[in-house]
Amino acid sequence: MFTGIIETLGYIKCIEKEQDNVHFTIDASITHELKVDQSVAHNGVCLTVVSTNDKNYTVTAIKETLEKTNLSDWKEGDFVNLERAMKLGDRLDGHIVQGHVDQIGTCITVQEANGSWYYTFEYDATLNNLTIEKGSITVNGVSLTVVNSKKAEFSVAIIPYTYEHTNFHNFQVGTKVNLEFDVIGKYVAKLHSQKE
């Protein structure tokens, strides 16, 4: 379980393919605090630490994860948003995030707005995911509030701190992102669809 509050950026040092699996070696400031079997969200994708050393650690993505997220687009040298699993009793500063990506979205506009930024994303609405105005959404692991919710698209406003401390500053039109829709909204939508 995560909150969507990014701790740091990680640098992808090495990518190794092994049959259908891909091993990602990440250089990050939190490496010295990690241990094998811990869960870490990478751009919102919950992955298990499989090895560590002084400066970096490795996680493995299976075929299903690669197909449902933007991990297959990652390249050595990319930066990813990192968040360790929350501790019981911590403040929930973002919202409840599972680290289970629902689908990939695409950035369709980036607009600077006097010191902040508005990003608009589109997604495949046939997968029955939805956003609501002022509801929660996770974009590449970042807990955000939806503005301008429409069918198959939504916008988010990014403050300077988030812009500087996440990989949002690398987004441009066409950037593929991982989307995790609000878990409560997903349950409500499922219950509603069963009544019809």
mmCIF file of C-alpha atoms in Angstrom:
data_model
loop_
_atom_site.group_PDB
_atom_site.id
_atom_site.type_symbol
_atom_site.label_atom_id
_atom_site.label_comp_id
_atom_site.label_asym_id
_atom_site.label_seq_id
_atom_site.Cartn_x
_atom_site.Cartn_y
_atom_site.Cartn_z
ATOM 1 C CA MET A 1 0.000 0.000 0.000
ATOM 2 C CA PHE A 2 1.272 3.455 -0.963
ATOM 3 C CA THR A 3 0.176 7.082 -0.642
ATOM 4 C CA GLY A 4 1.285 8.580 -3.952
ATOM 5 C CA ILE A 5 3.737 10.935 -2.253
ATOM 6 C CA ILE A 6 7.023 10.466 -4.127
ATOM 7 C CA GLU A 7 10.142 10.134 -1.969
ATOM 8 C CA THR A 8 12.829 10.517 -4.587
ATOM 9 C CA LEU A 9 13.786 9.912 -8.201
ATOM 10 C CA GLY A 10 15.677 6.789 -9.207
ATOM 11 C CA TYR A 11 18.113 6.523 -12.120
ATOM 12 C CA ILE A 12 17.828 3.419 -14.313
ATOM 13 C CA LYS A 13 21.391 2.148 -14.446
ATOM 14 C CA CYS A 14 20.912 -1.186 -16.201
ATOM 15 C CA ILE A 15 18.162 -3.153 -17.954
ATOM 16 C CA GLU A 16 18.589 -6.890 -18.511
ATOM 17 C CA LYS A 17 16.123 -9.173 -20.277
ATOM 18 C CA GLU A 18 15.815 -12.782 -19.132
ATOM 19 C CA GLN A 19 13.237 -14.779 -21.110
ATOM 20 C CA ASP A 20 9.923 -12.902 -20.564
ATOM 21 C CA ASN A 21 11.216 -11.053 -17.496
ATOM 22 C CA VAL A 22 13.132 -7.784 -17.339
ATOM 23 C CA HIS A 23 15.494 -6.847 -14.487
ATOM 24 C CA PHE A 24 15.871 -3.143 -13.748
ATOM 25 C CA THR A 25 18.840 -1.944 -11.704
ATOM 26 C CA ILE A 26 18.119 1.420 -10.084
ATOM 27 C CA ASP A 27 20.517 3.902 -8.509
ATOM 28 C CA ALA A 28 18.686 5.844 -5.767
ATOM 29 C CA SER A 29 19.332 7.752 -2.553
ATOM 30 C CA ILE A 30 17.107 5.318 -0.606
ATOM 31 C CA THR A 31 19.071 2.211 -1.664
ATOM 32 C CA HIS A 32 20.924 1.897 1.644
ATOM 33 C CA GLU A 33 17.564 1.627 3.446
ATOM 34 C CA LEU A 34 16.169 -1.117 1.213
ATOM 35 C CA LYS A 35 16.279 -4.849 1.748
ATOM 36 C CA VAL A 36 15.339 -7.843 -0.369
ATOM 37 C CA ASP A 37 11.564 -8.560 -0.466
ATOM 38 C CA GLN A 38 10.535 -4.930 0.120
ATOM 39 C CA SER A 39 7.914 -3.357 -2.129
ATOM 40 C CA VAL A 40 8.776 -0.114 -3.899
ATOM 41 C CA ALA A 41 6.514 1.774 -6.303
ATOM 42 C CA HIS A 42 8.318 2.717 -9.540
ATOM 43 C CA ASN A 43 6.264 5.247 -11.531
ATOM 44 C CA GLY A 44 3.351 3.799 -9.566
ATOM 45 C CA VAL A 45 4.157 0.145 -10.280
ATOM 46 C CA CYS A 46 4.676 -1.997 -7.184
ATOM 47 C CA LEU A 47 7.849 -4.073 -7.695
ATOM 48 C CA THR A 48 9.762 -6.274 -5.240
ATOM 49 C CA VAL A 49 13.424 -5.647 -4.465
ATOM 50 C CA VAL A 50 15.339 -8.805 -5.461
ATOM 51 C CA SER A 51 18.911 -7.659 -4.710
ATOM 52 C CA THR A 52 20.795 -4.658 -3.317
ATOM 53 C CA ASN A 53 24.344 -3.361 -3.020
ATOM 54 C CA ASP A 54 25.835 -0.092 -1.755
ATOM 55 C CA LYS A 55 24.530 2.185 -4.503
ATOM 56 C CA ASN A 56 21.758 0.405 -6.365
ATOM 57 C CA TYR A 57 19.119 -2.275 -6.188
ATOM 58 C CA THR A 58 17.338 -4.535 -8.661
ATOM 59 C CA VAL A 59 13.665 -5.279 -9.285
ATOM 60 C CA THR A 60 12.111 -7.676 -11.791
ATOM 61 C CA ALA A 61 9.059 -7.118 -13.974
ATOM 62 C CA ILE A 62 7.149 -10.069 -15.410
ATOM 63 C CA LYS A 63 5.467 -10.171 -18.824
ATOM 64 C CA GLU A 64 2.029 -9.092 -17.543
ATOM 65 C CA THR A 65 3.497 -6.037 -15.801
ATOM 66 C CA LEU A 66 5.418 -5.080 -18.929
ATOM 67 C CA GLU A 67 2.261 -5.372 -21.053
ATOM 68 C CA LYS A 68 0.017 -3.304 -18.754
ATOM 69 C CA THR A 69 2.406 -0.478 -17.826
ATOM 70 C CA ASN A 70 4.950 1.819 -19.455
ATOM 71 C CA LEU A 71 7.911 -0.201 -18.112
ATOM 72 C CA SER A 72 8.595 -1.641 -21.555
ATOM 73 C CA ASP A 73 9.380 1.938 -22.705
ATOM 74 C CA TRP A 74 11.993 2.512 -19.984
ATOM 75 C CA LYS A 75 15.564 3.096 -21.117
ATOM 76 C CA GLU A 76 18.884 3.158 -19.290
ATOM 77 C CA GLY A 77 19.387 6.725 -18.093
ATOM 78 C CA ASP A 78 15.684 7.407 -17.465
ATOM 79 C CA PHE A 79 14.499 8.712 -14.106
ATOM 80 C CA VAL A 80 11.547 7.091 -12.316
ATOM 81 C CA ASN A 81 9.429 8.205 -9.369
ATOM 82 C CA LEU A 82 10.054 6.097 -6.248
ATOM 83 C CA GLU A 83 7.965 5.519 -3.135
ATOM 84 C CA ARG A 84 8.442 2.867 -0.472
ATOM 85 C CA ALA A 85 5.378 1.156 0.993
ATOM 86 C CA MET A 86 3.723 3.142 3.759
ATOM 87 C CA LYS A 87 4.143 2.165 7.393
ATOM 88 C CA LEU A 88 1.120 1.380 9.533
ATOM 89 C CA GLY A 89 0.375 4.493 11.562
ATOM 90 C CA ASP A 90 1.902 6.967 9.072
ATOM 91 C CA ARG A 91 -0.049 9.949 7.837
ATOM 92 C CA LEU A 92 -1.867 9.295 4.571
ATOM 93 C CA ASP A 93 -0.838 12.521 2.832
ATOM 94 C CA GLY A 94 -1.942 11.470 -0.663
ATOM 95 C CA HIS A 95 -4.643 8.848 -1.104
ATOM 96 C CA ILE A 96 -4.856 5.049 -0.966
ATOM 97 C CA VAL A 97 -2.644 3.748 -3.774
ATOM 98 C CA GLN A 98 -2.198 0.034 -4.386
ATOM 99 C CA GLY A 99 0.654 0.144 -6.871
ATOM 100 C CA HIS A 100 -1.481 -1.831 -9.342
ATOM 101 C CA VAL A 101 -1.591 0.120 -12.586
ATOM 102 C CA ASP A 102 -4.968 0.037 -14.337
ATOM 103 C CA GLN A 103 -3.819 1.224 -17.739
ATOM 104 C CA ILE A 104 -1.473 3.463 -19.683
ATOM 105 C CA GLY A 105 -2.431 7.040 -20.490
ATOM 106 C CA THR A 106 -0.934 9.525 -22.942
ATOM 107 C CA CYS A 107 -0.060 13.159 -22.280
ATOM 108 C CA ILE A 108 -1.904 15.284 -24.829
ATOM 109 C CA THR A 109 -1.182 18.828 -23.570
ATOM 110 C CA VAL A 110 1.306 20.588 -21.314
ATOM 111 C CA GLN A 111 0.479 24.156 -20.353
ATOM 112 C CA GLU A 112 2.544 26.457 -18.145
ATOM 113 C CA ALA A 113 0.383 28.665 -15.933
ATOM 114 C CA ASN A 114 2.409 31.379 -14.168
ATOM 115 C CA GLY A 115 4.566 29.098 -12.057
ATOM 116 C CA SER A 116 2.510 25.917 -12.155
ATOM 117 C CA TRP A 117 1.670 23.495 -14.951
ATOM 118 C CA TYR A 118 -1.451 21.815 -16.303
ATOM 119 C CA TYR A 119 -1.118 18.397 -17.913
ATOM 120 C CA THR A 120 -3.943 16.716 -19.784
ATOM 121 C CA PHE A 121 -3.984 12.950 -20.301
ATOM 122 C CA GLU A 122 -6.181 10.726 -22.434
ATOM 123 C CA TYR A 123 -6.948 7.083 -21.760
ATOM 124 C CA ASP A 124 -8.992 4.220 -23.200
ATOM 125 C CA ALA A 125 -12.471 4.671 -21.697
ATOM 126 C CA THR A 126 -13.612 1.242 -22.928
ATOM 127 C CA LEU A 127 -11.703 -0.282 -19.987
ATOM 128 C CA ASN A 128 -14.393 1.176 -17.661
ATOM 129 C CA ASN A 129 -12.062 3.386 -15.643
ATOM 130 C CA LEU A 130 -13.288 6.863 -14.783
ATOM 131 C CA THR A 131 -12.314 10.097 -13.106
ATOM 132 C CA ILE A 132 -14.444 12.638 -11.306
ATOM 133 C CA GLU A 133 -13.876 16.347 -10.744
ATOM 134 C CA LYS A 134 -11.759 16.855 -7.594
ATOM 135 C CA GLY A 135 -11.315 13.080 -7.291
ATOM 136 C CA SER A 136 -7.986 11.292 -6.876
ATOM 137 C CA ILE A 137 -5.809 9.839 -9.625
ATOM 138 C CA THR A 138 -2.295 8.424 -9.611
ATOM 139 C CA VAL A 139 -0.064 9.388 -12.563
ATOM 140 C CA ASN A 140 3.324 7.615 -12.614
ATOM 141 C CA GLY A 141 2.835 6.999 -8.907
ATOM 142 C CA VAL A 142 2.045 10.625 -8.009
ATOM 143 C CA SER A 143 -1.181 11.213 -6.049
ATOM 144 C CA LEU A 144 -3.027 14.072 -7.737
ATOM 145 C CA THR A 145 -6.408 15.797 -7.813
ATOM 146 C CA VAL A 146 -8.375 15.626 -11.060
ATOM 147 C CA VAL A 147 -9.403 18.861 -12.747
ATOM 148 C CA ASN A 148 -11.468 19.103 -15.903
ATOM 149 C CA SER A 149 -12.688 15.498 -15.834
ATOM 150 C CA LYS A 150 -14.135 14.327 -19.150
ATOM 151 C CA LYS A 151 -14.868 10.960 -20.695
ATOM 152 C CA ALA A 152 -11.508 9.438 -21.674
ATOM 153 C CA GLU A 153 -9.438 12.413 -20.505
ATOM 154 C CA PHE A 154 -8.600 14.529 -17.466
ATOM 155 C CA SER A 155 -6.191 17.229 -16.376
ATOM 156 C CA VAL A 156 -4.032 17.723 -13.289
ATOM 157 C CA ALA A 157 -2.348 20.847 -11.916
ATOM 158 C CA ILE A 158 1.286 20.493 -10.862
ATOM 159 C CA ILE A 159 2.944 22.792 -8.335
ATOM 160 C CA PRO A 160 6.643 23.694 -8.657
ATOM 161 C CA TYR A 161 7.718 21.265 -5.896
ATOM 162 C CA THR A 162 6.077 18.294 -7.650
ATOM 163 C CA TYR A 163 7.421 19.444 -11.018
ATOM 164 C CA GLU A 164 10.988 19.534 -9.679
ATOM 165 C CA HIS A 165 10.921 16.406 -7.479
ATOM 166 C CA THR A 166 9.166 13.957 -9.820
ATOM 167 C CA ASN A 167 9.615 13.031 -13.464
ATOM 168 C CA PHE A 168 6.753 15.354 -14.489
ATOM 169 C CA HIS A 169 9.408 17.831 -15.678
ATOM 170 C CA ASN A 170 10.282 15.299 -18.418
ATOM 171 C CA PHE A 171 6.709 14.904 -19.692
ATOM 172 C CA GLN A 172 5.815 16.211 -23.117
ATOM 173 C CA VAL A 173 2.991 15.617 -25.564
ATOM 174 C CA GLY A 174 3.025 11.909 -26.374
ATOM 175 C CA THR A 175 4.614 10.746 -23.092
ATOM 176 C CA LYS A 176 3.097 7.442 -21.911
ATOM 177 C CA VAL A 177 2.258 7.286 -18.197
ATOM 178 C CA ASN A 178 0.980 4.711 -15.733
ATOM 179 C CA LEU A 179 -2.521 5.414 -14.411
ATOM 180 C CA GLU A 180 -4.033 3.981 -11.258
ATOM 181 C CA PHE A 181 -7.608 5.153 -10.796
ATOM 182 C CA ASP A 182 -9.060 5.728 -7.336
ATOM 183 C CA VAL A 183 -9.765 2.363 -5.677
ATOM 184 C CA ILE A 184 -12.986 3.584 -4.049
ATOM 185 C CA GLY A 185 -14.239 4.886 -7.392
ATOM 186 C CA LYS A 186 -13.445 1.526 -8.991
ATOM 187 C CA TYR A 187 -15.548 -0.332 -6.406
ATOM 188 C CA VAL A 188 -18.445 2.124 -6.785
ATOM 189 C CA ALA A 189 -18.336 1.796 -10.592
ATOM 190 C CA LYS A 190 -18.270 -2.019 -10.329
ATOM 191 C CA LEU A 191 -21.259 -2.076 -7.955
ATOM 192 C CA HIS A 192 -23.180 0.306 -10.196
ATOM 193 C CA SER A 193 -22.504 -1.792 -13.306
ATOM 194 C CA GLN A 194 -23.785 -4.935 -11.528
ATOM 195 C CA LYS A 195 -27.126 -3.254 -10.803
ATOM 196 C CA GLU A 196 -27.778 -2.533 -14.474
#
